[in-house]
Amino acid sequence: MSTPSAPPPCPHLAAHRLSSRPLRFLRRCLRVRPLGRPEIRRDPRELPRCTPCAAAASPSPSRAASRLYACLSCAAVFCPSHAAAHAAASAPGHQIAVDVDRAELFCAACGDQVYDPDFDQAVFLAQSSSLLPSTSASASAAASASPSPAASGPRKRRRVDYRAWAPDPAEFALMSSADPTTSASAVAPAGLRGLNNLGNTCFMNSVLQALLHAPPLRNYFLGDRHNRFLCPRRTPVRNRAVEADAAKAACLACDLDEIYSAAFSGERTPYSPAKFLYSWWQHASNLASYEQQDAHEFFISILDHIHENIKDEQHKSHAQGHGDCCIAHRVFSGILRSDVTCTSCGFTSTTFEPCMDISLGLDAGCSNNCLGLTNTKPHVRNGERSLAGVSPKVTTLMRCLERFTRAERLDADQKFFCERCKERQESLKQMSIRRLPLVSCFHIKRFEHSSVKKMSRKVDNCLQFPFSLDMAPYLSSSILRSRYGNRIFPSEASDADAISELSTEFEIFAVITHSGKLEAGHYVTYLRLNNHWYKCDDAWVTRVEEHTVRTSQAYMLFYVQKTLYYKACERAAAV
């Protein structure tokens, strides 16, 4: 089967181009209608007619008789019936004409439309010029006036001068509500919404409130990075019971995305996260009951399952374990460094372990009323506002971190095998933080379980914590520097450089507290929004003073990098 060839060029058009100048000169004869269609420029009051028969253009563009052609050589206007006769009777060069209303070339001898690149470029330039603004405001204003009878040119449209737009109060309020992360009212910040208790679910509500206001996680979901309507793992509620048997649990990230939409929708009535609870039950079937659960265990559980859901969508990232495989790890995952040093030969074994939070123990010698001692002039250390005269036995977050990163001697039954000594030796173990996450979560060990005494109890010791926290003293680089001084060995140099580019300044934004006993307790979340504190007690949300937060029994503390925290505050304050 042969390939169809292009039609032969019109010989009359080729002869016209050789005997006349290029058709680009017709650009001055073109004008563009408001809808963008080009036509031959003429006086607005002029009605083109055929020279022999005086036929005018018909208003119906579908009729052939409506088309009028102007000869390019003599400018005479003809209808299709007389165009061929004019071309045959006239000298060579009168065969090519132009459609008056459509600015299309027409060969009267061939009786068909023809194409010329120069003329097509002229039409394109005329259309492009019509989109440009007028260069002279005065000329436009004069042209927009009513034309006089002697006017020969077409009337130009009036030019609208540029004027800077400034929003009125109604538009300003509309723009403020368009950004879900900001609010014009400090009394009710955006996203502050109570969560109904579905039956001993205060552990879930407290963690969800902290996650809703974690800046990196909030920006991820409100930025539509995980769309529940497009997620391939999305399972309708009516089908979940059927598909649960097929080991396809619901996507927790989709249900969390729905909670974000509900919290930042502007509604203030309490929201019931029943769908999220049901989805979590599918993942953690051993905890599927209406009994009180541990908030920290729930926090780790949902981050693990969000990681599994998103990891399945993205297959499996090679960066798993380094904090880049999913949003849960990108926000909360850090890396701990563990150094075990042989006390006999000094050989050090180093391991790295990813972590989603840091668990810290409390001092045992602090009583419940340790904050009720004499209070005099307050002072600040590492961002912590404490009371002068308070007993040095009061537990602080910095002391917990210092004890966490302090070298400790391992017991005799925990001797490790030294690769240099080739036998088990006594050793020292020291923990440090190799890489900080965007959001640092500190879990305070308030529940003790003794297998010897076969009993469990809650530690009610108070804890002082700063609102601004510098994590530099607890990093691996600082620990190595204090251990070796300026003698940094090659194996440690790479680790010291790993965190040099990260910010070590953190700001607190959420505190989860536990009140009551081990068997019957209650979780409450304190949120720091727009530099004010709010108490989220299930469905009840109230504003509280800073002292209330400082004297609470903190169970989980959430800190975000100071740069991210103040960026969020600046956006809220600018509204």
XYZ file of C-alpha atoms in Angstrom:
575
model
C 0.000 0.000 0.000
C 1.564 3.283 -1.123
C 1.834 6.271 1.159
C -0.495 9.098 0.076
C 1.469 12.019 -1.305
C 0.805 15.673 -0.575
C -1.302 17.554 -3.156
C 0.760 19.437 -5.764
C 1.237 23.152 -5.047
C -0.950 25.633 -6.866
C 0.943 26.890 -9.977
C -0.933 30.199 -9.925
C 0.178 30.887 -6.341
C 3.773 30.023 -7.244
C 3.636 32.411 -10.223
C 2.124 35.131 -8.064
C 4.896 34.806 -5.497
C 7.542 35.130 -8.210
C 5.942 38.200 -9.766
C 4.999 39.970 -6.527
C 6.528 40.680 -3.151
C 6.044 38.224 -0.219
C 2.570 38.078 1.226
C 3.804 39.176 4.637
C 3.072 42.737 3.595
C -0.650 41.920 3.984
C -0.210 42.026 7.769
C -1.069 45.739 7.683
C -4.345 44.858 5.969
C -5.426 42.392 8.672
C -7.307 42.901 11.888
C -8.461 40.485 14.572
C -11.992 40.302 15.903
C -12.612 40.087 19.677
C -12.960 36.304 19.473
C -9.609 35.977 17.735
C -10.704 35.423 14.104
C -8.740 37.483 11.546
C -10.356 39.414 8.704
C -9.459 42.078 6.140
C -9.282 45.528 7.714
C -11.982 47.966 6.511
C -14.158 50.766 7.734
C -16.784 49.522 10.226
C -19.586 51.154 8.183
C -18.410 49.602 4.918
C -20.345 46.581 3.618
C -18.363 44.563 1.034
C -20.284 43.654 -2.143
C -19.503 41.748 -5.324
C -18.543 44.206 -8.073
C -20.532 42.576 -10.978
C -23.694 41.512 -9.106
C -23.554 43.680 -5.963
C -24.139 40.595 -3.814
C -23.342 41.216 -0.151
C -22.020 38.777 2.396
C -24.728 36.615 3.916
C -24.992 36.439 7.734
C -24.987 32.637 7.501
C -21.413 31.388 7.241
C -22.573 27.981 6.008
C -23.710 29.325 2.632
C -21.119 29.453 -0.136
C -22.620 32.666 -1.537
C -21.725 34.454 1.665
C -18.017 34.349 0.880
C -16.481 37.353 -0.878
C -12.944 37.479 -2.251
C -10.739 40.495 -2.831
C -8.211 40.230 -5.667
C -4.664 40.724 -4.425
C -3.676 42.573 -7.617
C -6.549 45.032 -8.144
C -8.512 44.800 -4.805
C -11.750 44.139 -6.714
C -14.307 42.142 -4.703
C -16.049 39.150 -6.261
C -18.393 36.418 -5.150
C -17.489 32.776 -5.924
C -19.601 32.898 -9.149
C -17.682 35.828 -10.687
C -14.226 35.181 -9.199
C -13.292 32.644 -11.925
C -14.489 34.955 -14.734
C -12.420 37.810 -13.312
C -9.337 35.603 -13.177
C -9.801 34.430 -16.787
C -10.457 37.889 -18.218
C -7.700 39.681 -16.380
C -3.959 39.608 -16.896
C -1.833 36.971 -15.139
C -1.526 37.569 -11.383
C -5.237 38.160 -10.778
C -5.959 34.519 -9.940
C -5.055 34.799 -6.217
C -7.593 36.453 -3.885
C -8.206 36.641 -0.162
C -11.410 35.886 1.742
C -12.667 39.194 3.133
C -14.234 37.783 6.311
C -11.871 34.882 7.049
C -8.486 36.098 5.786
C -7.869 32.889 3.813
C -6.145 32.667 0.426
C -8.227 31.502 -2.556
C -7.210 30.619 -6.130
C -9.986 31.705 -8.498
C -8.534 29.686 -11.381
C -8.388 26.435 -9.391
C -11.554 27.171 -7.430
C -9.966 26.091 -4.132
C -8.218 27.478 -1.084
C -4.424 27.622 -1.155
C -1.769 27.905 1.546
C 1.206 30.227 1.716
C 3.635 30.230 4.692
C 4.321 33.972 4.411
C 0.640 34.796 4.564
C 0.104 32.352 7.443
C 2.916 34.117 9.356
C 1.264 37.460 8.718
C -1.996 36.181 10.189
C -0.183 34.776 13.214
C 1.626 38.080 13.845
C -1.637 39.979 13.593
C -3.254 37.695 16.146
C -0.248 38.008 18.492
C -0.244 41.792 18.238
C -3.890 41.936 19.249
C -3.008 40.368 22.632
C -0.460 43.066 23.535
C -1.599 46.133 25.541
C -1.660 49.521 23.914
C 1.563 51.519 24.275
C -0.129 54.866 24.664
C -2.912 55.445 27.143
C -3.793 58.768 25.598
C -4.045 57.282 22.124
C -6.274 54.513 23.439
C -8.493 56.993 25.212
C -8.795 59.069 22.059
C -9.546 56.009 19.960
C -12.197 54.862 22.418
C -14.199 58.031 21.952
C -17.138 58.111 19.540
C -15.805 58.194 15.947
C -16.451 61.252 13.872
C -18.014 60.893 10.405
C -14.631 61.669 8.876
C -12.830 58.923 10.792
C -11.221 56.423 8.487
C -9.745 53.917 10.957
C -11.530 51.379 13.163
C -12.491 52.249 16.717
C -10.138 50.826 19.330
C -11.310 49.333 22.579
C -10.751 51.406 25.663
C -7.716 50.466 27.703
C -8.193 49.800 31.424
C -5.352 51.291 33.435
C -3.578 49.057 35.962
C -4.599 49.542 39.567
C -3.097 47.694 42.529
C -5.600 45.450 44.293
C -6.074 45.693 48.036
C -8.478 43.276 49.800
C -11.423 44.644 51.691
C -12.256 43.183 55.157
C -14.557 40.523 53.676
C -11.917 39.381 51.170
C -9.259 39.457 53.878
C -11.337 37.137 56.058
C -11.886 34.818 53.101
C -8.157 34.588 52.432
C -7.491 33.906 56.099
C -9.855 30.957 56.131
C -8.373 29.613 52.889
C -5.183 28.512 54.669
C -6.104 25.698 57.064
C -2.909 26.058 59.090
C -3.565 29.655 60.162
C -6.305 31.464 61.997
C -7.159 35.085 62.624
C -8.365 34.307 66.116
C -5.983 33.488 68.923
C -8.906 32.173 70.980
C -9.665 29.341 68.581
C -6.648 28.435 66.398
C -7.203 26.402 63.281
C -7.279 22.643 63.735
C -8.215 22.857 67.419
C -11.130 20.435 67.707
C -12.150 18.031 70.426
C -12.311 14.258 69.916
C -15.124 12.209 71.385
C -14.257 9.405 73.772
C -15.514 6.156 72.240
C -15.068 4.137 75.414
C -11.712 4.346 77.240
C -10.111 5.816 74.104
C -8.448 8.826 75.755
C -5.099 7.168 74.948
C -5.935 7.406 71.238
C -7.355 10.940 71.401
C -4.306 12.279 73.214
C -1.869 10.893 70.634
C -4.023 12.025 67.695
C -4.075 15.584 69.023
C -0.277 15.609 69.132
C -0.018 14.188 65.608
C -2.561 16.664 64.228
C -0.348 19.569 65.249
C 3.099 18.162 64.469
C 4.147 20.705 61.784
C 5.890 18.356 59.291
C 3.190 15.689 59.535
C 0.411 18.277 59.355
C 1.913 19.873 56.242
C 2.247 16.454 54.614
C -1.426 15.546 54.924
C -2.861 19.027 54.409
C -0.635 19.338 51.341
C -2.502 16.367 49.820
C 0.623 14.237 49.772
C -1.544 11.266 50.753
C -4.981 11.481 49.171
C -7.420 8.995 50.667
C -9.555 9.079 47.508
C -6.633 8.067 45.276
C -4.848 5.653 47.611
C -4.759 2.121 46.094
C -5.166 0.601 49.581
C -8.336 2.560 50.344
C -11.081 0.202 51.459
C -14.695 1.361 51.940
C -16.129 0.704 55.379
C -18.865 -1.514 53.999
C -16.274 -3.849 52.460
C -13.756 -3.924 55.301
C -15.395 -6.809 57.147
C -15.305 -8.906 53.982
C -11.769 -8.005 52.959
C -10.393 -8.405 56.470
C -10.529 -12.134 55.911
C -8.267 -11.651 52.907
C -5.605 -10.075 55.140
C -6.053 -6.647 53.562
C -6.435 -4.253 56.450
C -7.569 -0.686 55.955
C -5.009 2.041 55.293
C -4.335 3.975 58.495
C -2.837 6.853 56.510
C -6.154 7.290 54.661
C -8.107 7.431 57.921
C -5.573 9.854 59.387
C -5.962 12.020 56.285
C -9.712 12.082 56.940
C -9.124 13.217 60.552
C -6.886 16.037 59.314
C -9.616 17.181 56.930
C -12.196 17.115 59.711
C -9.979 18.922 62.234
C -9.029 21.727 59.843
C -12.458 22.092 58.245
C -13.427 24.956 60.556
C -15.962 22.933 62.522
C -15.735 23.254 66.311
C -18.055 20.459 67.393
C -16.225 17.350 68.680
C -15.266 14.758 66.087
C -15.598 10.994 66.532
C -12.578 9.066 65.151
C -14.515 5.793 65.029
C -13.267 4.814 61.573
C -9.647 5.301 62.625
C -10.171 3.194 65.764
C -11.715 0.393 63.718
C -8.836 0.501 61.230
C -6.291 0.318 64.032
C -8.107 -2.685 65.498
C -7.620 -4.465 62.179
C -3.863 -3.925 62.386
C -3.549 -4.589 66.141
C -6.096 -7.322 66.700
C -4.603 -8.221 70.080
C -5.559 -4.746 71.348
C -9.020 -4.651 69.758
C -11.102 -3.952 72.837
C -12.600 -1.068 74.763
C -10.063 -1.424 77.553
C -7.620 1.347 78.381
C -4.366 1.028 76.416
C -0.979 2.648 76.768
C -0.614 5.902 74.796
C 3.063 5.294 74.038
C 2.374 1.804 72.742
C -0.419 3.196 70.585
C 1.887 5.915 69.229
C 4.530 3.405 68.126
C 1.877 1.078 66.730
C 0.223 3.598 64.414
C 3.561 4.938 63.154
C 4.624 1.391 62.298
C 1.403 0.699 60.429
C 1.467 4.030 58.582
C 4.998 3.087 57.550
C 3.814 -0.318 56.325
C 0.931 1.184 54.312
C 2.954 3.865 52.570
C 5.937 1.562 52.120
C 3.715 -0.912 50.253
C 2.589 1.869 47.890
C 6.160 2.933 47.182
C 7.346 -0.686 47.161
C 10.332 -0.748 49.537
C 12.700 2.144 49.772
C 16.413 1.407 49.980
C 16.599 4.129 52.634
C 14.533 2.182 55.151
C 16.100 2.537 58.556
C 17.672 5.859 57.664
C 14.512 7.946 58.065
C 13.602 8.431 54.395
C 11.290 5.542 53.518
C 7.929 7.098 54.531
C 6.443 10.152 56.185
C 6.433 8.495 59.620
C 10.185 7.931 59.468
C 10.947 11.261 57.807
C 9.282 13.079 60.713
C 9.968 10.981 63.819
C 12.896 8.716 63.013
C 16.343 9.432 64.436
C 19.476 7.310 64.773
C 21.051 6.293 68.091
C 24.679 5.348 68.502
C 25.772 2.701 70.999
C 29.437 2.379 71.966
C 30.524 -0.642 74.014
C 34.144 -0.277 75.192
C 36.224 -3.091 76.597
C 37.694 -2.062 79.980
C 40.681 -4.340 79.447
C 42.063 -3.283 76.065
C 39.948 -0.225 75.169
C 38.463 -1.740 72.004
C 35.132 -0.088 71.121
C 32.280 -1.760 69.268
C 29.874 0.724 67.671
C 26.351 0.000 66.454
C 23.639 2.262 65.052
C 19.936 1.806 65.601
C 16.968 3.783 64.226
C 14.465 4.963 66.801
C 11.049 6.651 66.688
C 11.334 8.051 70.220
C 13.630 8.066 73.251
C 12.508 6.457 76.518
C 13.855 8.166 79.635
C 13.760 6.972 83.232
C 12.855 9.127 86.244
C 14.861 9.613 89.436
C 13.590 7.480 92.282
C 14.096 9.983 95.113
C 11.587 12.652 94.153
C 8.239 13.063 95.865
C 4.929 14.248 94.520
C 5.127 17.667 96.085
C 8.619 18.520 94.920
C 7.300 21.529 93.069
C 5.555 22.801 96.150
C 8.763 23.931 97.874
C 9.729 27.524 98.472
C 9.372 29.484 95.300
C 11.491 32.567 94.897
C 12.899 34.302 91.896
C 12.798 32.089 88.790
C 15.819 31.511 86.615
C 16.353 29.923 83.216
C 18.784 27.161 82.245
C 18.762 25.626 78.787
C 15.400 27.243 78.181
C 13.978 25.716 81.369
C 12.204 28.015 83.755
C 12.760 26.552 87.216
C 12.311 27.830 90.768
C 15.190 28.887 92.951
C 15.320 26.941 96.172
C 13.921 23.765 94.691
C 15.608 20.595 95.870
C 18.396 19.391 93.555
C 16.710 15.993 93.559
C 13.938 17.351 91.329
C 13.988 15.442 88.055
C 14.506 17.527 84.928
C 14.452 16.509 81.311
C 18.098 17.516 80.925
C 19.114 15.224 83.800
C 17.216 12.378 82.183
C 19.032 12.997 78.900
C 22.384 13.247 80.683
C 21.729 9.926 82.409
C 20.657 8.424 79.078
C 23.935 9.438 77.414
C 26.142 8.679 80.444
C 28.599 5.776 80.245
C 27.482 2.863 82.447
C 29.241 -0.317 83.448
C 27.535 -3.471 82.281
C 26.822 -6.194 84.804
C 28.988 -9.263 85.063
C 26.309 -11.343 83.341
C 26.313 -8.864 80.422
C 29.938 -9.229 79.400
C 30.435 -8.797 75.691
C 32.847 -10.654 73.433
C 35.839 -8.415 72.685
C 37.160 -8.911 69.159
C 40.633 -7.839 70.218
C 40.893 -9.875 73.432
C 39.058 -12.819 71.850
C 37.090 -13.414 75.054
C 34.243 -11.949 77.080
C 35.282 -8.900 79.073
C 33.703 -6.319 81.335
C 32.706 -3.246 79.382
C 31.262 0.260 79.442
C 28.254 1.170 77.351
C 27.416 4.713 76.270
C 24.436 5.887 74.215
C 24.336 9.045 72.102
C 22.193 10.535 69.349
C 23.817 10.318 65.944
C 21.013 11.994 63.994
C 18.101 14.089 65.251
C 14.614 13.766 63.761
C 12.419 16.673 62.727
C 10.142 15.895 65.683
C 11.682 14.440 68.848
C 9.387 12.419 71.085
C 10.505 11.673 74.657
C 8.715 8.892 76.492
C 8.907 9.152 80.279
C 8.952 5.762 81.972
C 6.180 6.194 84.542
C 5.101 2.547 84.613
C 7.456 0.092 86.313
C 7.066 -3.663 86.049
C 9.058 -5.951 88.323
C 9.236 -9.633 87.491
C 10.957 -10.360 90.827
C 8.348 -8.707 92.997
C 5.646 -9.647 90.520
C 4.069 -6.224 90.708
C 3.604 -3.073 88.652
C 3.291 0.491 89.795
C 3.099 4.023 88.452
C 5.884 6.524 89.195
C 4.242 9.838 90.100
C 7.516 11.770 90.345
C 7.313 15.234 88.894
C 9.376 16.273 85.900
C 10.533 19.714 84.918
C 10.960 20.207 81.180
C 12.015 23.249 79.149
C 9.984 24.783 76.361
C 13.190 25.438 74.390
C 15.661 22.561 74.290
C 19.198 22.407 72.929
C 20.092 18.826 71.993
C 23.739 19.559 71.162
C 25.196 18.131 74.430
C 23.595 14.741 73.783
C 24.749 14.253 70.199
C 27.393 11.776 69.173
C 29.683 14.584 68.054
C 29.631 16.132 71.539
C 30.062 12.762 73.251
C 33.019 11.889 71.028
C 34.601 15.271 71.596
C 34.339 14.895 75.358
C 35.758 11.361 75.122
C 38.660 11.985 72.749
C 39.088 15.755 72.858
C 40.542 16.986 69.586
C 41.890 13.541 68.740
C 39.090 12.479 66.391
C 39.889 9.175 64.738
C 38.858 8.476 61.137
C 36.109 6.086 62.231
C 34.546 8.785 64.397
C 35.103 11.706 62.027
C 32.372 10.581 59.639
C 29.940 10.265 62.516
C 30.818 13.725 63.817
C 30.080 15.202 60.412
C 26.770 13.389 60.066
C 24.841 15.841 62.217
C 26.787 19.051 61.643
C 24.218 20.370 59.175
C 21.166 19.706 61.359
C 19.596 22.136 63.770
C 19.902 21.202 67.431
C 17.425 23.814 68.734
C 13.950 22.430 69.495
C 10.661 23.911 70.708
C 7.936 22.047 72.561
C 4.497 21.902 70.957
C 2.648 19.043 72.713
C 2.650 17.325 76.108
C 0.697 14.150 76.867
C 0.040 13.651 80.572
C -1.284 10.737 82.605
C -3.242 11.138 85.815
C -4.585 8.492 88.132
C -3.323 5.006 88.837
C -1.883 2.281 86.684
C -5.157 0.382 86.425
C -7.471 3.392 86.054
C -5.905 6.518 84.596
C -6.688 9.262 82.130
C -4.668 10.849 79.305
C -4.797 14.557 78.446
C -2.897 16.524 75.800
C -1.614 20.084 76.145
C -1.017 21.844 72.820
C 1.066 24.946 72.263
C -0.549 26.955 69.454
C 0.232 30.592 68.631
C 2.299 30.708 71.839
C -0.767 29.801 73.947
C -1.496 26.525 75.720
C -4.708 24.546 75.238
C -5.885 21.519 77.148
C -7.450 18.783 75.003
C -9.421 16.515 77.328
C -11.251 14.316 74.827
C -14.185 16.433 73.589
C -13.403 19.407 75.855
C -10.840 21.968 74.695
C -9.963 24.838 77.034
C -7.198 27.392 77.265
C -4.839 27.020 80.251
C -1.939 28.905 81.765
C 1.691 27.958 81.329
C 2.024 26.964 85.008
C -0.631 24.270 84.549
C 1.457 22.609 81.863
C 4.729 22.828 83.798
C 3.260 21.151 86.907
C 1.519 18.345 85.003
C 2.704 14.733 85.070
C 4.265 14.562 81.627
C 4.220 11.151 80.005
C 5.180 12.034 76.412
C 6.903 15.223 75.277
C 6.936 16.357 71.646
C 9.575 18.809 70.405
C 9.965 20.120 66.847
C 13.004 21.768 65.331
C 12.871 25.457 66.209
C 13.041 26.583 62.584
C 9.897 24.632 61.707
C 8.123 25.747 64.885
C 8.679 29.460 64.386
C 7.828 29.281 60.696
C 4.421 27.905 61.681
C 4.011 30.625 64.341
C 4.997 33.383 61.913
C 2.373 32.246 59.401
C -0.291 32.237 62.087
C 0.735 35.645 63.435
C 0.765 37.213 59.968
C -2.946 36.606 59.500
